[in-house]
Amino acid sequence: MAVFNVAETFVSINGEGVLAGQLSVFVRFTGCNLRCSFCDTMWANDVDAPNTTMTTEEICEAVRKTGVHNVTLTGGEPLLREGMAELLQKLTENPAQRVEIETNGSVDLTPFTGISPAVTFTMDYKLPGSGMEAHMRTENFALLTERDTVKFVAGSRADLDRALEIIRTYDLTHRCHVYLSPVFGRIQPVEIVDFMQEHVLNDVTMQLQMHKIIWDPDQRGV
């Protein structure tokens, strides 16, 4: 049975994405292969960051006890954790469970597709301002479906221009959900709306990180 280093588990609303505003059980794993300039969970990015060791069964039991149907696996980068496919299989044995994987766009999704229709991906595409665009696996776009999401976090007009190029090159709005989000404190949301109007970005959703509006932007466990 797989064993994981879990930075934190908590129940809150989903702050962004298709399920924004809905309750979800968050399971945050330690360790990330990227170091984005705007990362808001840098404290969890080292594999040996403060954590609790949990088995697959212990995670599933912790989720079950909450009674919440949505599960968000995040990090760090959850798909780097050995045994993740096993955890996904076990979580989705419960027919009520819906599992969203928040992944940073640098990890091959192939081993995790086809496990269950209850598993969806919310995949970042790291724009130039993140400093991590060179790590993006555009091959992953072909693995996404209408249930999945690509998220662009933009901090400048240059980031928005690049997001537009990627959206059009890979025809993302006909493949999956597409979200544009501002880097908190770097760009005003109205700039993103203006950009969407300028380019008539149908089927693209501008989103704000709801949890940073409701609570202190640096607060954990929300």
PDB file of C-alpha atoms in Angstrom:
ATOM      1  CA  MET A   1       0.000   0.000   0.000  1.00  0.00           C
ATOM      2  CA  ALA A   2       1.270   3.452  -0.939  1.00  0.00           C
ATOM      3  CA  VAL A   3       2.412   5.947   1.682  1.00  0.00           C
ATOM      4  CA  PHE A   4       2.246   9.704   1.142  1.00  0.00           C
ATOM      5  CA  ASN A   5       3.646  12.820   2.781  1.00  0.00           C
ATOM      6  CA  VAL A   6       0.587  14.998   3.307  1.00  0.00           C
ATOM      7  CA  ALA A   7       1.132  18.654   4.115  1.00  0.00           C
ATOM      8  CA  GLU A   8      -2.469  19.280   5.167  1.00  0.00           C
ATOM      9  CA  THR A   9      -6.051  18.100   4.792  1.00  0.00           C
ATOM     10  CA  PHE A  10      -9.050  20.328   5.288  1.00  0.00           C
ATOM     11  CA  VAL A  11     -12.604  21.002   4.127  1.00  0.00           C
ATOM     12  CA  SER A  12     -13.393  24.321   2.503  1.00  0.00           C
ATOM     13  CA  ILE A  13     -15.028  25.687  -0.600  1.00  0.00           C
ATOM     14  CA  ASN A  14     -13.241  25.201  -3.873  1.00  0.00           C
ATOM     15  CA  GLY A  15     -11.800  28.642  -4.579  1.00  0.00           C
ATOM     16  CA  GLU A  16     -11.491  28.316  -8.346  1.00  0.00           C
ATOM     17  CA  GLY A  17     -12.353  26.180 -11.342  1.00  0.00           C
ATOM     18  CA  VAL A  18     -15.528  24.455 -12.468  1.00  0.00           C
ATOM     19  CA  LEU A  19     -16.508  23.577  -8.882  1.00  0.00           C
ATOM     20  CA  ALA A  20     -15.768  27.036  -7.446  1.00  0.00           C
ATOM     21  CA  GLY A  21     -17.970  27.719  -4.435  1.00  0.00           C
ATOM     22  CA  GLN A  22     -18.668  24.044  -3.733  1.00  0.00           C
ATOM     23  CA  LEU A  23     -17.410  22.204  -0.677  1.00  0.00           C
ATOM     24  CA  SER A  24     -14.376  20.029  -1.228  1.00  0.00           C
ATOM     25  CA  VAL A  25     -11.976  17.951   0.845  1.00  0.00           C
ATOM     26  CA  PHE A  26      -8.466  19.186   0.089  1.00  0.00           C
ATOM     27  CA  VAL A  27      -5.495  16.851   0.344  1.00  0.00           C
ATOM     28  CA  ARG A  28      -2.225  18.728  -0.153  1.00  0.00           C
ATOM     29  CA  PHE A  29       0.907  16.703  -0.852  1.00  0.00           C
ATOM     30  CA  THR A  30       4.441  17.956  -0.275  1.00  0.00           C
ATOM     31  CA  GLY A  31       6.961  18.320  -3.072  1.00  0.00           C
ATOM     32  CA  CYS A  32       6.972  20.183  -6.383  1.00  0.00           C
ATOM     33  CA  ASN A  33       9.336  20.136  -9.351  1.00  0.00           C
ATOM     34  CA  LEU A  34       8.618  23.787 -10.263  1.00  0.00           C
ATOM     35  CA  ARG A  35       9.300  27.088  -8.532  1.00  0.00           C
ATOM     36  CA  CYS A  36       6.836  29.586  -9.980  1.00  0.00           C
ATOM     37  CA  SER A  37       7.492  33.250  -9.263  1.00  0.00           C
ATOM     38  CA  PHE A  38       3.979  33.726  -7.875  1.00  0.00           C
ATOM     39  CA  CYS A  39       3.624  30.426  -5.991  1.00  0.00           C
ATOM     40  CA  ASP A  40       1.373  30.785  -2.940  1.00  0.00           C
ATOM     41  CA  THR A  41       2.193  27.371  -1.447  1.00  0.00           C
ATOM     42  CA  MET A  42       5.985  27.533  -1.512  1.00  0.00           C
ATOM     43  CA  TRP A  43       6.006  26.206   2.051  1.00  0.00           C
ATOM     44  CA  ALA A  44       4.803  22.811   0.743  1.00  0.00           C
ATOM     45  CA  ASN A  45       7.142  22.565  -2.237  1.00  0.00           C
ATOM     46  CA  ASP A  46       9.952  20.629  -0.578  1.00  0.00           C
ATOM     47  CA  VAL A  47       9.355  16.896  -0.245  1.00  0.00           C
ATOM     48  CA  ASP A  48      10.484  17.060   3.379  1.00  0.00           C
ATOM     49  CA  ALA A  49       8.297  20.066   4.247  1.00  0.00           C
ATOM     50  CA  PRO A  50       6.305  19.596   7.486  1.00  0.00           C
ATOM     51  CA  ASN A  51       3.933  16.723   6.812  1.00  0.00           C
ATOM     52  CA  THR A  52       1.947  13.800   8.135  1.00  0.00           C
ATOM     53  CA  THR A  53       2.613  10.339   6.718  1.00  0.00           C
ATOM     54  CA  MET A  54      -0.645   8.772   5.488  1.00  0.00           C
ATOM     55  CA  THR A  55      -1.401   5.537   3.670  1.00  0.00           C
ATOM     56  CA  THR A  56      -3.889   5.216   0.834  1.00  0.00           C
ATOM     57  CA  GLU A  57      -6.421   3.739   3.250  1.00  0.00           C
ATOM     58  CA  GLU A  58      -5.918   6.532   5.802  1.00  0.00           C
ATOM     59  CA  ILE A  59      -6.480   9.222   3.177  1.00  0.00           C
ATOM     60  CA  CYS A  60      -9.612   7.498   1.890  1.00  0.00           C
ATOM     61  CA  GLU A  61     -10.951   7.110   5.424  1.00  0.00           C
ATOM     62  CA  ALA A  62     -10.245  10.765   6.244  1.00  0.00           C
ATOM     63  CA  VAL A  63     -12.126  11.796   3.105  1.00  0.00           C
ATOM     64  CA  ARG A  64     -15.029   9.441   3.812  1.00  0.00           C
ATOM     65  CA  LYS A  65     -15.505  10.778   7.334  1.00  0.00           C
ATOM     66  CA  THR A  66     -16.135  14.313   6.055  1.00  0.00           C
ATOM     67  CA  GLY A  67     -19.179  13.280   4.031  1.00  0.00           C
ATOM     68  CA  VAL A  68     -18.061  15.720   1.302  1.00  0.00           C
ATOM     69  CA  HIS A  69     -18.283  14.352  -2.242  1.00  0.00           C
ATOM     70  CA  ASN A  70     -15.679  16.560  -3.948  1.00  0.00           C
ATOM     71  CA  VAL A  71     -11.998  15.778  -3.358  1.00  0.00           C
ATOM     72  CA  THR A  72      -9.222  18.099  -4.513  1.00  0.00           C
ATOM     73  CA  LEU A  73      -5.720  16.629  -4.692  1.00  0.00           C
ATOM     74  CA  THR A  74      -3.179  19.426  -4.765  1.00  0.00           C
ATOM     75  CA  GLY A  75       0.341  20.320  -3.744  1.00  0.00           C
ATOM     76  CA  GLY A  76       3.068  20.842  -4.413  1.00  0.00           C
ATOM     77  CA  GLU A  77       2.552  18.548  -7.380  1.00  0.00           C
ATOM     78  CA  PRO A  78       0.384  15.532  -6.514  1.00  0.00           C
ATOM     79  CA  LEU A  79       1.152  13.541  -9.674  1.00  0.00           C
ATOM     80  CA  LEU A  80       4.807  13.229  -8.703  1.00  0.00           C
ATOM     81  CA  ARG A  81       3.874  11.151  -5.669  1.00  0.00           C
ATOM     82  CA  GLU A  82       4.488   7.428  -6.051  1.00  0.00           C
ATOM     83  CA  GLY A  83       1.270   5.476  -5.628  1.00  0.00           C
ATOM     84  CA  MET A  84      -1.045   8.217  -6.914  1.00  0.00           C
ATOM     85  CA  ALA A  85      -2.759   5.916  -9.415  1.00  0.00           C
ATOM     86  CA  GLU A  86      -3.523   3.520  -6.557  1.00  0.00           C
ATOM     87  CA  LEU A  87      -4.997   6.360  -4.487  1.00  0.00           C
ATOM     88  CA  LEU A  88      -7.178   7.531  -7.373  1.00  0.00           C
ATOM     89  CA  GLN A  89      -8.462   4.006  -7.923  1.00  0.00           C
ATOM     90  CA  LYS A  90      -9.298   3.598  -4.252  1.00  0.00           C
ATOM     91  CA  LEU A  91     -10.957   6.997  -3.838  1.00  0.00           C
ATOM     92  CA  THR A  92     -13.225   6.426  -6.819  1.00  0.00           C
ATOM     93  CA  GLU A  93     -14.447   3.073  -5.569  1.00  0.00           C
ATOM     94  CA  ASN A  94     -16.950   5.224  -3.701  1.00  0.00           C
ATOM     95  CA  PRO A  95     -19.498   6.109  -6.426  1.00  0.00           C
ATOM     96  CA  ALA A  96     -20.322   9.407  -4.698  1.00  0.00           C
ATOM     97  CA  GLN A  97     -16.734  10.661  -4.866  1.00  0.00           C
ATOM     98  CA  ARG A  98     -15.528  13.157  -7.476  1.00  0.00           C
ATOM     99  CA  VAL A  99     -11.767  13.704  -7.587  1.00  0.00           C
ATOM    100  CA  GLU A 100     -10.126  16.805  -9.054  1.00  0.00           C
ATOM    101  CA  ILE A 101      -6.360  16.737  -9.567  1.00  0.00           C
ATOM    102  CA  GLU A 102      -4.655  20.119  -9.580  1.00  0.00           C
ATOM    103  CA  THR A 103      -1.499  19.601 -11.636  1.00  0.00           C
ATOM    104  CA  ASN A 104       1.137  22.061 -12.771  1.00  0.00           C
ATOM    105  CA  GLY A 105       1.335  21.112 -16.446  1.00  0.00           C
ATOM    106  CA  SER A 106       4.806  19.564 -16.366  1.00  0.00           C
ATOM    107  CA  VAL A 107       3.852  15.954 -15.567  1.00  0.00           C
ATOM    108  CA  ASP A 108       2.713  13.385 -18.141  1.00  0.00           C
ATOM    109  CA  LEU A 109      -0.984  12.696 -17.548  1.00  0.00           C
ATOM    110  CA  THR A 110      -0.988   9.382 -19.447  1.00  0.00           C
ATOM    111  CA  PRO A 111      -0.662   7.061 -16.399  1.00  0.00           C
ATOM    112  CA  PHE A 112      -3.643   8.736 -14.721  1.00  0.00           C
ATOM    113  CA  THR A 113      -6.155   8.868 -17.567  1.00  0.00           C
ATOM    114  CA  GLY A 114      -8.746   6.136 -17.847  1.00  0.00           C
ATOM    115  CA  ILE A 115      -8.707   5.277 -14.139  1.00  0.00           C
ATOM    116  CA  SER A 116     -12.247   6.537 -13.612  1.00  0.00           C
ATOM    117  CA  PRO A 117     -14.647   9.068 -15.175  1.00  0.00           C
ATOM    118  CA  ALA A 118     -14.888  10.534 -11.670  1.00  0.00           C
ATOM    119  CA  VAL A 119     -11.289  11.806 -11.981  1.00  0.00           C
ATOM    120  CA  THR A 120     -10.767  15.177 -13.651  1.00  0.00           C
ATOM    121  CA  PHE A 121      -7.697  17.311 -14.268  1.00  0.00           C
ATOM    122  CA  THR A 122      -7.288  21.008 -13.632  1.00  0.00           C
ATOM    123  CA  MET A 123      -3.997  21.615 -15.399  1.00  0.00           C
ATOM    124  CA  ASP A 124      -1.999  24.817 -15.314  1.00  0.00           C
ATOM    125  CA  TYR A 125      -0.177  26.184 -18.293  1.00  0.00           C
ATOM    126  CA  LYS A 126       2.617  28.247 -16.783  1.00  0.00           C
ATOM    127  CA  LEU A 127       2.949  31.543 -18.642  1.00  0.00           C
ATOM    128  CA  PRO A 128       6.232  33.458 -19.139  1.00  0.00           C
ATOM    129  CA  GLY A 129       5.824  35.492 -15.962  1.00  0.00           C
ATOM    130  CA  SER A 130       5.975  32.307 -13.898  1.00  0.00           C
ATOM    131  CA  GLY A 131       9.499  31.565 -15.087  1.00  0.00           C
ATOM    132  CA  MET A 132       8.471  27.943 -15.662  1.00  0.00           C
ATOM    133  CA  GLU A 133       7.001  27.844 -19.166  1.00  0.00           C
ATOM    134  CA  ALA A 134       9.884  25.756 -20.510  1.00  0.00           C
ATOM    135  CA  HIS A 135       8.665  22.846 -18.368  1.00  0.00           C
ATOM    136  CA  MET A 136       5.175  22.678 -19.876  1.00  0.00           C
ATOM    137  CA  ARG A 137       4.096  19.448 -21.599  1.00  0.00           C
ATOM    138  CA  THR A 138       1.822  20.537 -24.423  1.00  0.00           C
ATOM    139  CA  GLU A 139       1.371  16.830 -25.249  1.00  0.00           C
ATOM    140  CA  ASN A 140      -1.016  16.715 -22.297  1.00  0.00           C
ATOM    141  CA  PHE A 141      -3.579  18.829 -24.162  1.00  0.00           C
ATOM    142  CA  ALA A 142      -4.438  15.837 -26.372  1.00  0.00           C
ATOM    143  CA  LEU A 143      -5.349  13.818 -23.259  1.00  0.00           C
ATOM    144  CA  LEU A 144      -7.883  16.300 -21.910  1.00  0.00           C
ATOM    145  CA  THR A 145     -11.649  16.027 -22.356  1.00  0.00           C
ATOM    146  CA  GLU A 146     -14.650  18.275 -21.892  1.00  0.00           C
ATOM    147  CA  ARG A 147     -14.612  17.377 -18.182  1.00  0.00           C
ATOM    148  CA  ASP A 148     -11.109  18.773 -17.678  1.00  0.00           C
ATOM    149  CA  THR A 149      -9.748  22.304 -17.310  1.00  0.00           C
ATOM    150  CA  VAL A 150      -6.719  24.295 -18.430  1.00  0.00           C
ATOM    151  CA  LYS A 151      -5.916  27.261 -16.201  1.00  0.00           C
ATOM    152  CA  PHE A 152      -3.754  30.232 -17.165  1.00  0.00           C
ATOM    153  CA  VAL A 153      -2.540  32.444 -14.316  1.00  0.00           C
ATOM    154  CA  ALA A 154      -1.513  35.767 -15.843  1.00  0.00           C
ATOM    155  CA  GLY A 155       0.452  38.589 -14.301  1.00  0.00           C
ATOM    156  CA  SER A 156       0.915  40.886 -17.295  1.00  0.00           C
ATOM    157  CA  ARG A 157      -0.279  41.734 -20.797  1.00  0.00           C
ATOM    158  CA  ALA A 158       2.572  39.595 -22.144  1.00  0.00           C
ATOM    159  CA  ASP A 159       1.196  36.636 -20.195  1.00  0.00           C
ATOM    160  CA  LEU A 160      -2.274  37.235 -21.616  1.00  0.00           C
ATOM    161  CA  ASP A 161      -0.920  37.419 -25.159  1.00  0.00           C
ATOM    162  CA  ARG A 162       0.837  34.085 -24.645  1.00  0.00           C
ATOM    163  CA  ALA A 163      -2.289  32.496 -23.162  1.00  0.00           C
ATOM    164  CA  LEU A 164      -4.258  33.577 -26.219  1.00  0.00           C
ATOM    165  CA  GLU A 165      -1.635  32.045 -28.505  1.00  0.00           C
ATOM    166  CA  ILE A 166      -1.793  28.707 -26.652  1.00  0.00           C
ATOM    167  CA  ILE A 167      -5.603  28.670 -26.537  1.00  0.00           C
ATOM    168  CA  ARG A 168      -5.808  29.207 -30.287  1.00  0.00           C
ATOM    169  CA  THR A 169      -2.901  26.957 -31.292  1.00  0.00           C
ATOM    170  CA  TYR A 170      -4.346  23.970 -29.426  1.00  0.00           C
ATOM    171  CA  ASP A 171      -8.021  24.879 -29.924  1.00  0.00           C
ATOM    172  CA  LEU A 172      -8.520  24.483 -26.190  1.00  0.00           C
ATOM    173  CA  THR A 173     -12.019  25.925 -25.941  1.00  0.00           C
ATOM    174  CA  HIS A 174     -13.265  23.036 -28.111  1.00  0.00           C
ATOM    175  CA  ARG A 175     -11.439  20.490 -25.969  1.00  0.00           C
ATOM    176  CA  CYS A 176     -11.910  21.453 -22.314  1.00  0.00           C
ATOM    177  CA  HIS A 177     -12.816  24.251 -19.916  1.00  0.00           C
ATOM    178  CA  VAL A 178     -10.475  27.256 -20.140  1.00  0.00           C
ATOM    179  CA  TYR A 179      -9.887  29.722 -17.299  1.00  0.00           C
ATOM    180  CA  LEU A 180      -7.910  32.942 -17.026  1.00  0.00           C
ATOM    181  CA  SER A 181      -6.910  34.069 -13.564  1.00  0.00           C
ATOM    182  CA  PRO A 182      -4.884  37.057 -12.331  1.00  0.00           C
ATOM    183  CA  VAL A 183      -1.696  36.686 -10.332  1.00  0.00           C
ATOM    184  CA  PHE A 184      -2.870  38.112  -7.027  1.00  0.00           C
ATOM    185  CA  GLY A 185      -1.571  41.672  -6.673  1.00  0.00           C
ATOM    186  CA  ARG A 186       0.173  41.856 -10.077  1.00  0.00           C
ATOM    187  CA  ILE A 187      -2.634  42.565 -12.518  1.00  0.00           C
ATOM    188  CA  GLN A 188      -6.122  43.960 -12.099  1.00  0.00           C
ATOM    189  CA  PRO A 189      -9.011  41.662 -13.021  1.00  0.00           C
ATOM    190  CA  VAL A 190     -10.488  44.399 -15.216  1.00  0.00           C
ATOM    191  CA  GLU A 191      -7.411  44.123 -17.448  1.00  0.00           C
ATOM    192  CA  ILE A 192      -8.261  40.485 -18.103  1.00  0.00           C
ATOM    193  CA  VAL A 193     -11.893  41.338 -18.864  1.00  0.00           C
ATOM    194  CA  ASP A 194     -10.761  44.079 -21.267  1.00  0.00           C
ATOM    195  CA  PHE A 195      -8.439  41.587 -22.960  1.00  0.00           C
ATOM    196  CA  MET A 196     -11.245  39.047 -23.317  1.00  0.00           C
ATOM    197  CA  GLN A 197     -13.488  41.683 -24.877  1.00  0.00           C
ATOM    198  CA  GLU A 198     -10.735  42.874 -27.214  1.00  0.00           C
ATOM    199  CA  HIS A 199     -10.182  39.362 -28.564  1.00  0.00           C
ATOM    200  CA  VAL A 200     -13.785  38.105 -28.249  1.00  0.00           C
ATOM    201  CA  LEU A 201     -12.739  35.144 -26.125  1.00  0.00           C
ATOM    202  CA  ASN A 202     -15.863  33.023 -26.240  1.00  0.00           C
ATOM    203  CA  ASP A 203     -15.963  30.023 -23.890  1.00  0.00           C
ATOM    204  CA  VAL A 204     -13.111  31.364 -21.744  1.00  0.00           C
ATOM    205  CA  THR A 205     -13.899  32.077 -18.088  1.00  0.00           C
ATOM    206  CA  MET A 206     -12.207  34.774 -16.037  1.00  0.00           C
ATOM    207  CA  GLN A 207     -11.965  33.653 -12.419  1.00  0.00           C
ATOM    208  CA  LEU A 208     -10.797  35.124  -9.160  1.00  0.00           C
ATOM    209  CA  GLN A 209      -9.357  33.011  -6.360  1.00  0.00           C
ATOM    210  CA  MET A 210     -12.420  33.087  -4.140  1.00  0.00           C
ATOM    211  CA  HIS A 211     -10.566  31.863  -1.048  1.00  0.00           C
ATOM    212  CA  LYS A 212      -8.229  34.865  -1.216  1.00  0.00           C
ATOM    213  CA  ILE A 213     -11.203  37.212  -1.168  1.00  0.00           C
ATOM    214  CA  ILE A 214     -13.040  35.520   1.685  1.00  0.00           C
ATOM    215  CA  TRP A 215      -9.975  34.941   3.881  1.00  0.00           C
ATOM    216  CA  ASP A 216      -6.549  36.500   4.280  1.00  0.00           C
ATOM    217  CA  PRO A 217      -4.582  35.709   1.094  1.00  0.00           C
ATOM    218  CA  ASP A 218      -1.830  34.028   3.121  1.00  0.00           C
ATOM    219  CA  GLN A 219      -4.107  31.953   5.360  1.00  0.00           C
ATOM    220  CA  ARG A 220      -3.625  28.188   5.160  1.00  0.00           C
ATOM    221  CA  GLY A 221      -6.276  25.522   5.469  1.00  0.00           C
ATOM    222  CA  VAL A 222      -8.900  27.390   3.475  1.00  0.00           C
TER     223      VAL A 222
END
